[in-house]
PDB file of C-alpha atoms and ligand atoms in Angstrom:
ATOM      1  CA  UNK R   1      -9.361 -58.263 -19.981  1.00  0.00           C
ATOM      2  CA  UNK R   2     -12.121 -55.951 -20.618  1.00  0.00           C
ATOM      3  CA  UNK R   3     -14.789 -55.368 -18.320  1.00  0.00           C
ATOM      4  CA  UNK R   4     -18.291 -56.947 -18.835  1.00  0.00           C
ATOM      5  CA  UNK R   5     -20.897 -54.188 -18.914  1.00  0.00           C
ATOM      6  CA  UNK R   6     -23.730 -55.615 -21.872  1.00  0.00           C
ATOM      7  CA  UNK R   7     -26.335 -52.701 -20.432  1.00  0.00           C
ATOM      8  CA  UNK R   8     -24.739 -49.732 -20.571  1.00  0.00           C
ATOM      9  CA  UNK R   9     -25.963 -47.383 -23.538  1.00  0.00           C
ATOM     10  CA  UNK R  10     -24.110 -43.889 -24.887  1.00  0.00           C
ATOM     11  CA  UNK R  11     -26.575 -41.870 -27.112  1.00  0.00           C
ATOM     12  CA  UNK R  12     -23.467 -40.293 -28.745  1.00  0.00           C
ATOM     13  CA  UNK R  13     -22.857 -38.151 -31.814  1.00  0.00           C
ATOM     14  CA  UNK R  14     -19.514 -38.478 -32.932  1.00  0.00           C
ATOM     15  CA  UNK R  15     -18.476 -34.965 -33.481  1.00  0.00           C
ATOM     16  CA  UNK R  16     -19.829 -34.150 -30.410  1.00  0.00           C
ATOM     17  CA  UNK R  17     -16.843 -32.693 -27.526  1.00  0.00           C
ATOM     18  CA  UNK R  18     -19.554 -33.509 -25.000  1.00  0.00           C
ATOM     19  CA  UNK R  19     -20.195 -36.717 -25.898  1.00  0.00           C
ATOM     20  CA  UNK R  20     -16.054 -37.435 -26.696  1.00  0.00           C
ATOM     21  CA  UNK R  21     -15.581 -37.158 -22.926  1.00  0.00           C
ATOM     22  CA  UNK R  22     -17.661 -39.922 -22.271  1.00  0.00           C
ATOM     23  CA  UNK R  23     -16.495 -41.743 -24.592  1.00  0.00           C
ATOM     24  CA  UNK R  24     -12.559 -41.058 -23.365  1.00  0.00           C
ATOM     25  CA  UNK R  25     -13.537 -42.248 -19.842  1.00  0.00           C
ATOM     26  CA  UNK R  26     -15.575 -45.557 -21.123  1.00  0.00           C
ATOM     27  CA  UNK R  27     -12.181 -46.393 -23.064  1.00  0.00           C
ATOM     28  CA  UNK R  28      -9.527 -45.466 -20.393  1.00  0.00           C
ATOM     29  CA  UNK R  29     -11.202 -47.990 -17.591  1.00  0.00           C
ATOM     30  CA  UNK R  30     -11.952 -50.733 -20.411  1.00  0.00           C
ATOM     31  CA  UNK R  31     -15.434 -50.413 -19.924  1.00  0.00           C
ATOM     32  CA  UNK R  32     -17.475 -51.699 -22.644  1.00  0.00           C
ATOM     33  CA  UNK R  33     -20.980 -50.307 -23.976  1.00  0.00           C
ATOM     34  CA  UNK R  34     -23.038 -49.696 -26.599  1.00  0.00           C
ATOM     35  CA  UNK R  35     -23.383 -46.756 -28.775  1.00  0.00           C
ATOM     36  CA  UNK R  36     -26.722 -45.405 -29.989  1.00  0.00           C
ATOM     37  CA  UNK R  37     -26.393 -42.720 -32.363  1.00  0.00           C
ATOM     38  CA  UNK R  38     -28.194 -39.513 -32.159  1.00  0.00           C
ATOM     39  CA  UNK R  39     -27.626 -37.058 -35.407  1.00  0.00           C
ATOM     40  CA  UNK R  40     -27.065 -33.970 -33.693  1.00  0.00           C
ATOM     41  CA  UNK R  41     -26.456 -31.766 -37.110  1.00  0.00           C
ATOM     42  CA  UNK R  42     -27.872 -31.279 -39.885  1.00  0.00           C
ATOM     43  CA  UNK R  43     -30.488 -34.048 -38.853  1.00  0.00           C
ATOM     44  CA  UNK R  44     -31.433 -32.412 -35.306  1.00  0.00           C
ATOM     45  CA  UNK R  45     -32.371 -35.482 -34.022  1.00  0.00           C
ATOM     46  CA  UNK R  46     -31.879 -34.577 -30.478  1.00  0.00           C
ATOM     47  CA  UNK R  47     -34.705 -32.469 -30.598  1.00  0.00           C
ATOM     48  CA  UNK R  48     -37.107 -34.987 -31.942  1.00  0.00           C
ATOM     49  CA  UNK R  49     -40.062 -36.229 -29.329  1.00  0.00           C
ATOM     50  CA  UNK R  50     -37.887 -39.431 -29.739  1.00  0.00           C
ATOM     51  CA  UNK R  51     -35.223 -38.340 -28.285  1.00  0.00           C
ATOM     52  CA  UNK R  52     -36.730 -36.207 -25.479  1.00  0.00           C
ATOM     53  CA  UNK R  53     -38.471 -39.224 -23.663  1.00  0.00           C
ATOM     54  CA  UNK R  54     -34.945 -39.752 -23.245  1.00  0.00           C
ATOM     55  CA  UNK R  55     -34.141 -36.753 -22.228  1.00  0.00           C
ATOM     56  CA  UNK R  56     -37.038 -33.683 -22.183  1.00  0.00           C
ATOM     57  CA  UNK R  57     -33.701 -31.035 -22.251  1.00  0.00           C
ATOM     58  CA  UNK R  58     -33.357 -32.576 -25.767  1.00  0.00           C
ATOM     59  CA  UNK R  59     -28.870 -32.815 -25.161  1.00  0.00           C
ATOM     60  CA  UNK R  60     -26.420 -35.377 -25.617  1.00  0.00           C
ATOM     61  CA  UNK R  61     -24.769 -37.225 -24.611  1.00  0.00           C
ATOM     62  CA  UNK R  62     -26.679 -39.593 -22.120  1.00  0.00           C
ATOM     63  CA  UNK R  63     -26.000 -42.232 -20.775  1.00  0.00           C
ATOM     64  CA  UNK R  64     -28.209 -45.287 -19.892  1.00  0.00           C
ATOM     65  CA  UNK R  65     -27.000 -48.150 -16.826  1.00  0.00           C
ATOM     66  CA  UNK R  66     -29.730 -50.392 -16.716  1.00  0.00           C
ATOM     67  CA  UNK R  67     -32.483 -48.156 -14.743  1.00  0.00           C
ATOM     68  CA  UNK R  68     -29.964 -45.439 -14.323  1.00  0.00           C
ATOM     69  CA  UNK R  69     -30.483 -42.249 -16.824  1.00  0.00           C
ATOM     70  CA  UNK R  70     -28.206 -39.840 -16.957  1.00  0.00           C
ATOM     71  CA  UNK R  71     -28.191 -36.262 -19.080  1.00  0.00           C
ATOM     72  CA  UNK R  72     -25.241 -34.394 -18.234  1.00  0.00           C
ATOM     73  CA  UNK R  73     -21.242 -35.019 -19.512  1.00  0.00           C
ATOM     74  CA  UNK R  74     -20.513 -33.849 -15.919  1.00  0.00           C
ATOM     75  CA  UNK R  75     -22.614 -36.475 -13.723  1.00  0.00           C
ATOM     76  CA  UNK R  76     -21.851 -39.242 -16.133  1.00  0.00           C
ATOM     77  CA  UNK R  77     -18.103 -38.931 -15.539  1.00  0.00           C
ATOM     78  CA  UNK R  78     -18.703 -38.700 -11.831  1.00  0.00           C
ATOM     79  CA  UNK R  79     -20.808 -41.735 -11.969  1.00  0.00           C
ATOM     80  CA  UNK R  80     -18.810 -43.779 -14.139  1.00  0.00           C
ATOM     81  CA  UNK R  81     -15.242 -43.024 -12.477  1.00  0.00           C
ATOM     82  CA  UNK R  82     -17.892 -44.009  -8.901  1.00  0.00           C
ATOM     83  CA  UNK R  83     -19.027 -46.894  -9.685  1.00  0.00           C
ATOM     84  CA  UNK R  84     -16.276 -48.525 -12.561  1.00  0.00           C
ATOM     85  CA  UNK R  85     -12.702 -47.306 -11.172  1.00  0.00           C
ATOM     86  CA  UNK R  86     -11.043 -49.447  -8.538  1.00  0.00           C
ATOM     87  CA  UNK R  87      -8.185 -47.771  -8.177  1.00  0.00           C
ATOM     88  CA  UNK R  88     -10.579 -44.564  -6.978  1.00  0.00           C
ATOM     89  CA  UNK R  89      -8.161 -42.326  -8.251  1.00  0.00           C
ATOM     90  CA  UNK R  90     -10.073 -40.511 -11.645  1.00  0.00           C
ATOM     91  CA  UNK R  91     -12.989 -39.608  -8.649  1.00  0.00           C
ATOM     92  CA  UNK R  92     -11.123 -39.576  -5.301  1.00  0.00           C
ATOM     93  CA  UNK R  93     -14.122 -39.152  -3.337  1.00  0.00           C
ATOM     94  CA  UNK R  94     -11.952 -39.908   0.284  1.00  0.00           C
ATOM     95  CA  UNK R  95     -10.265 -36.447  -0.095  1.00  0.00           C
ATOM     96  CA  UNK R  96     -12.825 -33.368   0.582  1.00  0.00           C
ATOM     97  CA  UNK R  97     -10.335 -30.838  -0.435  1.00  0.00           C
ATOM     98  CA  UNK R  98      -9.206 -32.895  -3.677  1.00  0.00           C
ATOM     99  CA  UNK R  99     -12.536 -33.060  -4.761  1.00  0.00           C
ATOM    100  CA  UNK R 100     -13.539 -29.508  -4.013  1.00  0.00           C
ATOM    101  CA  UNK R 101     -11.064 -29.244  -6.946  1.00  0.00           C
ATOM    102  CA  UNK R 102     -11.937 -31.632  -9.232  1.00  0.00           C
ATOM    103  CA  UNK R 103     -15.937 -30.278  -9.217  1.00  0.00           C
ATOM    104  CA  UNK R 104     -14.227 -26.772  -9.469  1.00  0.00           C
ATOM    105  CA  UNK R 105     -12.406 -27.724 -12.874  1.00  0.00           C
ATOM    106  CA  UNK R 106     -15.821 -29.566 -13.932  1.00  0.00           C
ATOM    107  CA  UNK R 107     -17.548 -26.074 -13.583  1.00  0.00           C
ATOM    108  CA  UNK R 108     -14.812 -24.778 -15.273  1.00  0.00           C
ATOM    109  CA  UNK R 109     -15.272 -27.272 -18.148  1.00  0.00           C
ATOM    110  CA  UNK R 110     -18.608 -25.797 -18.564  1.00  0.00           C
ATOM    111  CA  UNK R 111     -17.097 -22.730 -19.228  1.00  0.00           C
ATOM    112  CA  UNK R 112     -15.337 -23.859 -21.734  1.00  0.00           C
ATOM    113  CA  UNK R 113     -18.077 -25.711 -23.730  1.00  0.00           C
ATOM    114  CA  UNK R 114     -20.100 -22.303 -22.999  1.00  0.00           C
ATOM    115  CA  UNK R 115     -17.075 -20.565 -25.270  1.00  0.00           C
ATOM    116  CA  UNK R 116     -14.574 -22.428 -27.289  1.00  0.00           C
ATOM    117  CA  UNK R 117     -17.335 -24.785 -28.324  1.00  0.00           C
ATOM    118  CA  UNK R 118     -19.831 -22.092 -29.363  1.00  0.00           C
ATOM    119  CA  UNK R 119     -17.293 -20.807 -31.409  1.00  0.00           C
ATOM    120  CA  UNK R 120     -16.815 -23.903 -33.321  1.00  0.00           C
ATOM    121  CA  UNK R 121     -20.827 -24.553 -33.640  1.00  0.00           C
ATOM    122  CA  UNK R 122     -20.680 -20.992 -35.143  1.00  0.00           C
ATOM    123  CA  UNK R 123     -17.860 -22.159 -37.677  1.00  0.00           C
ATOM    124  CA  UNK R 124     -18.145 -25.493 -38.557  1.00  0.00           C
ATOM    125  CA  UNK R 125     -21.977 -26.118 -37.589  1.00  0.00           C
ATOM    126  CA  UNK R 126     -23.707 -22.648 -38.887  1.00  0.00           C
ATOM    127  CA  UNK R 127     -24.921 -21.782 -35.526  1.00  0.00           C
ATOM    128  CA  UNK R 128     -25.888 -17.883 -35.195  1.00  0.00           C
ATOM    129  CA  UNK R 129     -23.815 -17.207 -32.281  1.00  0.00           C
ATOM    130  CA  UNK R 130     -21.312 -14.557 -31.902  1.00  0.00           C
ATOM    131  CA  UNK R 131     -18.562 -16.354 -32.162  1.00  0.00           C
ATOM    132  CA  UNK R 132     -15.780 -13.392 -31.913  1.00  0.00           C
ATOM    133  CA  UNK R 133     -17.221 -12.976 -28.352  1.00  0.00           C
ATOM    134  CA  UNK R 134     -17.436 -16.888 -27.614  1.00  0.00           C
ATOM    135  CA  UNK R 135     -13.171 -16.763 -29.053  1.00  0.00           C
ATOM    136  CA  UNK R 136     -13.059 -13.828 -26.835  1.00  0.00           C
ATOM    137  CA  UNK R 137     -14.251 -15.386 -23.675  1.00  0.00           C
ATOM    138  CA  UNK R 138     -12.527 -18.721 -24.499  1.00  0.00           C
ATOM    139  CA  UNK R 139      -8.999 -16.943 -24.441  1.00  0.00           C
ATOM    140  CA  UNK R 140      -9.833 -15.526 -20.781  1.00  0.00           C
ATOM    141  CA  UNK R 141     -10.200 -19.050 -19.889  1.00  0.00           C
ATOM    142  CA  UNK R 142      -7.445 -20.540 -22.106  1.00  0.00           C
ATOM    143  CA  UNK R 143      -5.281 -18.481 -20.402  1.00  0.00           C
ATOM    144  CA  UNK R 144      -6.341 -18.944 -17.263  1.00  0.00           C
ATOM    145  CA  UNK R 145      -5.641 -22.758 -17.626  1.00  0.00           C
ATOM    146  CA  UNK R 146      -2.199 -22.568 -19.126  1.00  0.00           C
ATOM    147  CA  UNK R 147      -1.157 -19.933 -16.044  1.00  0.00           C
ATOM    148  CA  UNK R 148      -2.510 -23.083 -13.837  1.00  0.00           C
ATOM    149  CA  UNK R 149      -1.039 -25.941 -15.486  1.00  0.00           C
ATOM    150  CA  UNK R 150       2.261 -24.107 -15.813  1.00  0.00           C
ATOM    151  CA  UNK R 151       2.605 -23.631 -12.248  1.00  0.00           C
ATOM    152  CA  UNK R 152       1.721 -27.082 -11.584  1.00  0.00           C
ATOM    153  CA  UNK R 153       4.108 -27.584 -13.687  1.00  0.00           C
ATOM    154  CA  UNK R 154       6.823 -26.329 -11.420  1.00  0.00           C
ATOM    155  CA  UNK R 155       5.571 -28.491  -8.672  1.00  0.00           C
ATOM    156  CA  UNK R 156       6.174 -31.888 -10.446  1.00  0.00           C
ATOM    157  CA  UNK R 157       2.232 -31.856 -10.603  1.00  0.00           C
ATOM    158  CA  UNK R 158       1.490 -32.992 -14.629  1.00  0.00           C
ATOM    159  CA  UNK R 159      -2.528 -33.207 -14.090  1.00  0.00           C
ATOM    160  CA  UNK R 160      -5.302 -29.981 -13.414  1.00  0.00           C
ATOM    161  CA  UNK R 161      -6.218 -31.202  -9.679  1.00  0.00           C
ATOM    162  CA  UNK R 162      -2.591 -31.970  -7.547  1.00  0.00           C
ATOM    163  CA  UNK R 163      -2.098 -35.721  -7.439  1.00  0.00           C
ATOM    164  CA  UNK R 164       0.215 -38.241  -9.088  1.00  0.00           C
ATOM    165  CA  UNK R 165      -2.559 -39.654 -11.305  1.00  0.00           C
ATOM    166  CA  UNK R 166      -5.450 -37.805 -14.075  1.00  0.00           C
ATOM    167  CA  UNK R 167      -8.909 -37.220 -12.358  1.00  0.00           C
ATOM    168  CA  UNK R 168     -12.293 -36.802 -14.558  1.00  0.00           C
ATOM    169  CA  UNK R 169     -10.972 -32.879 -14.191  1.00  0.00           C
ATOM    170  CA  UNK R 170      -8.261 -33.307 -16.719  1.00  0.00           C
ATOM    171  CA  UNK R 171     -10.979 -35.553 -19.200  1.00  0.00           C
ATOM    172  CA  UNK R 172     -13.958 -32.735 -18.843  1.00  0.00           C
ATOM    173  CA  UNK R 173     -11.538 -29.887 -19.922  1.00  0.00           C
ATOM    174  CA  UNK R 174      -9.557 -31.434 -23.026  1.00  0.00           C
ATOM    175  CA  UNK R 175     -11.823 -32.193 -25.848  1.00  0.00           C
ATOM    176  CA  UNK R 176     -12.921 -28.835 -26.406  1.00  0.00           C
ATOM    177  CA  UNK R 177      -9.558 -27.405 -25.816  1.00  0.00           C
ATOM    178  CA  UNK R 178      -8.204 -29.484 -27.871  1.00  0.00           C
ATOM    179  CA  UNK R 179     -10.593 -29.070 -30.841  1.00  0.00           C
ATOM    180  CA  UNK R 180     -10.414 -25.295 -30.302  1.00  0.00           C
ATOM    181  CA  UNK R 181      -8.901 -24.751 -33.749  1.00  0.00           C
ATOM    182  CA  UNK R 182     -11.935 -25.706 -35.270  1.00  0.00           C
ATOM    183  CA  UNK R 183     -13.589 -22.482 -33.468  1.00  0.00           C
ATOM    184  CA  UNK R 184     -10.718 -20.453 -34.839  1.00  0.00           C
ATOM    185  CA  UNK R 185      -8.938 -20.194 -31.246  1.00  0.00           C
ATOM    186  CA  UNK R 186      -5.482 -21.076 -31.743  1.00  0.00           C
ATOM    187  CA  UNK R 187      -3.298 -22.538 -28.643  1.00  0.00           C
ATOM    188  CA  UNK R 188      -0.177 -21.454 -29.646  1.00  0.00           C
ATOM    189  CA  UNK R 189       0.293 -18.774 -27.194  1.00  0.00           C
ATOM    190  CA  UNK R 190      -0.464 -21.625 -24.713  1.00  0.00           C
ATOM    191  CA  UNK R 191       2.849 -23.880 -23.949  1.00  0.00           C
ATOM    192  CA  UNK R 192       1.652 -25.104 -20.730  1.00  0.00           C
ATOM    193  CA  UNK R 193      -1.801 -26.635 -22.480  1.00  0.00           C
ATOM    194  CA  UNK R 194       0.107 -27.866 -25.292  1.00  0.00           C
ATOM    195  CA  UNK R 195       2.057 -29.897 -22.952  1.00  0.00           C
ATOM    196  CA  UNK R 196      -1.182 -30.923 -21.203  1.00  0.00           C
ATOM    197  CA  UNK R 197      -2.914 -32.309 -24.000  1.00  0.00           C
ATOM    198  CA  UNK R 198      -0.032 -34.292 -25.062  1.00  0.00           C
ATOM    199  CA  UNK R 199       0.271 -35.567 -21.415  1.00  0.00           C
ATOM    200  CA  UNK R 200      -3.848 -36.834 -21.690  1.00  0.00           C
ATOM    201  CA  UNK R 201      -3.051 -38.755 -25.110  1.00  0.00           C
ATOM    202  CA  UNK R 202      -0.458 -40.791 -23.407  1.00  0.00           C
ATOM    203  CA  UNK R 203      -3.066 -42.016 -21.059  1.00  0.00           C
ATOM    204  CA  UNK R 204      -3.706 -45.682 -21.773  1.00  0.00           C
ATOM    205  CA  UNK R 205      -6.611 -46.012 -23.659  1.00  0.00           C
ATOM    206  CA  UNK R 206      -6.587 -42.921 -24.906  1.00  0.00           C
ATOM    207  CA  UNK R 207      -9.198 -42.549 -27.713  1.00  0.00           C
ATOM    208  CA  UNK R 208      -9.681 -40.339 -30.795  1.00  0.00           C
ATOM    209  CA  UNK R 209     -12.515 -37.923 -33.267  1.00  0.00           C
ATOM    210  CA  UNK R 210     -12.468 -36.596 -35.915  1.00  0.00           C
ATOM    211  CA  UNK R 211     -10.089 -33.880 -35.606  1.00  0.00           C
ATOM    212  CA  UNK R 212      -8.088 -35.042 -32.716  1.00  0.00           C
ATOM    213  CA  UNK R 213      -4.971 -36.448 -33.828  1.00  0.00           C
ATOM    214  CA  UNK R 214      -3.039 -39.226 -31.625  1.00  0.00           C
ATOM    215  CA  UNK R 215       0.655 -38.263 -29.399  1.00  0.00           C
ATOM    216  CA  UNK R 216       3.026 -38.154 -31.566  1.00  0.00           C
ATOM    217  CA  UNK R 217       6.479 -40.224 -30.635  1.00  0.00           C
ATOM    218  CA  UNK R 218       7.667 -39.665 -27.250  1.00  0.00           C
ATOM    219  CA  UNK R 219      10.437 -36.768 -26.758  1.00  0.00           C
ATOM    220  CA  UNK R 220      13.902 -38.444 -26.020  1.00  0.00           C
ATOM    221  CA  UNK R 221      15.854 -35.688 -25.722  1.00  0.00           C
TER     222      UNK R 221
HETATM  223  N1  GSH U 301     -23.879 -29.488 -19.705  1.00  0.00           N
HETATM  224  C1  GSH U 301     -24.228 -30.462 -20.712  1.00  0.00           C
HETATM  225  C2  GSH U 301     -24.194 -29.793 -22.068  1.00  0.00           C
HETATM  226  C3  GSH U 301     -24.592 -30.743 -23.138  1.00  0.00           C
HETATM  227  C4  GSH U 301     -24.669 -30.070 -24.491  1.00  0.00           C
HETATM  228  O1  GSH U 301     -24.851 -28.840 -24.609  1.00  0.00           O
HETATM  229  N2  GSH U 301     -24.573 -30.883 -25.523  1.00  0.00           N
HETATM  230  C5  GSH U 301     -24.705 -30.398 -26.874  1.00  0.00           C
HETATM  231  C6  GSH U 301     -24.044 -31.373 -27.817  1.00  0.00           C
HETATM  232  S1  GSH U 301     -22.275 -31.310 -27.648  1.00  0.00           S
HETATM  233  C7  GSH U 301     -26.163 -30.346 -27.188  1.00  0.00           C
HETATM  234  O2  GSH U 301     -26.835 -31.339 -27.075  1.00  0.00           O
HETATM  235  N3  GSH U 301     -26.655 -29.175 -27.620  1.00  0.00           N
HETATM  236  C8  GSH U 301     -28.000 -29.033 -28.026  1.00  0.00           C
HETATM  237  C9  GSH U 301     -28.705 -27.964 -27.280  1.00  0.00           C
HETATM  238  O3  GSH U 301     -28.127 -27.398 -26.344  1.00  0.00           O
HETATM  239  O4  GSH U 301     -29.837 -27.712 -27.619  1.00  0.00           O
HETATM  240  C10 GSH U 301     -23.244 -31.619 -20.668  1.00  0.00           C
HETATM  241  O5  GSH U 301     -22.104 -31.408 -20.272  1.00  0.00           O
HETATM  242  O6  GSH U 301     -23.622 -32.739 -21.028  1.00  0.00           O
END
């Protein structure tokens, strides 16, 4: 049964990686909300006067919980994994260490929207950004992450932060790996990512954008 949750607003642009994590976490715990659109491109309608009562650093997404505002992919996740998951296990707040990690990977998520995504707002959005440097920078990190998940890998350990279950670590680092292409950084040098990815969309509830495609069927062999 899905969870109740009438006040609970996303301003959300669909293409948006920032706003796709949100979105991923509101669908894996059930919880249900509305979504507000906010044309991010060509409209710019996150830097309207509109849109900055909402939120004066004129970004998406943000999120709205009756008197609660939030402006940051990073704090949302926290707060929704705080207050909506029972099972305490996408925010385990009891374990210092644990989290340590998982705000270590969120900081490391903002690396990767401060790259790989830059390079795809360069591409696909028209953006004047460098984006050879952004692809540059992004492969430093890619690399980084596929070293990490491949040793995990050898420990039985499927997820970024050790632990039998997916944390809000593992949600704040895939969309913008995963829509990398679209920035011209290609993954295929990355096995231990490729496996990753695959691993988050087999998560109940998983959810979808454009360009994101669904697991395909389950390896038998
Ligand atoms: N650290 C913020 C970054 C948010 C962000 O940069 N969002 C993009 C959309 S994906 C945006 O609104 N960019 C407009 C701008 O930076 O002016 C977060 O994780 O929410």
């Amino acid at each position: 049964m899905q969870a109740k949750h009438t006040l609970i607003t996303l301003y959300d642009y669909e293409l948006s990686g920032n706003c796709y994590k949100v979105r991923l976490l509101l669908s894996m715990l059930n919880i249900e909300y509305t979504s507000q659109t906010v044309e991010f491109y060509p409209a710019q309608q996150h830097k309207t006067s509109w849109f900055k009562s909402i939120n004066p650093l004129g970004t998406l997404p943000v999120l709205v919980d009756d008197d609660l505002t939030l402006k940051d992919s990073a704090a949302i996740l926290v707060y929704l994994a705080s207050r909506y998951d029972k099972s305490e296990n996408w925010y385990p707040a009891g374990d210092a260490a644990t989290l340590a990690k998982v705000t270590e990977w969120l900081a490391f998520a903002d690396s990767i929207t401060g790259s790989a995504s830059q390079a795809r707002l360069a591409e696909g959005f028209f953006y004047q950004l460098d984006a050879e440097a952004c692809r540059a920078s992004a492969h430093q990190l890619f690399r980084i992450l596929d070293e990490h998940l491949w040793f995990a890998e050898q420990q039985n350990q499927p997820w970024l932060v050790s632990g039998a279950e997916p944390t809000i670590a593992d949600i704040a680092c895939f969309p913008y790996v995963i829509l990398s292409e679209e920035g011209s950084i290609m993954r295929q040098d990355y096995p231990a990512i490729r496996r990753w990815t695959d691993r988050i969309k087999r998560i109940p509830g998983f959810t979808v954008m454009p360009g994101v495609f669904p697991a395909g069927p389950a390896q038998t062999t």
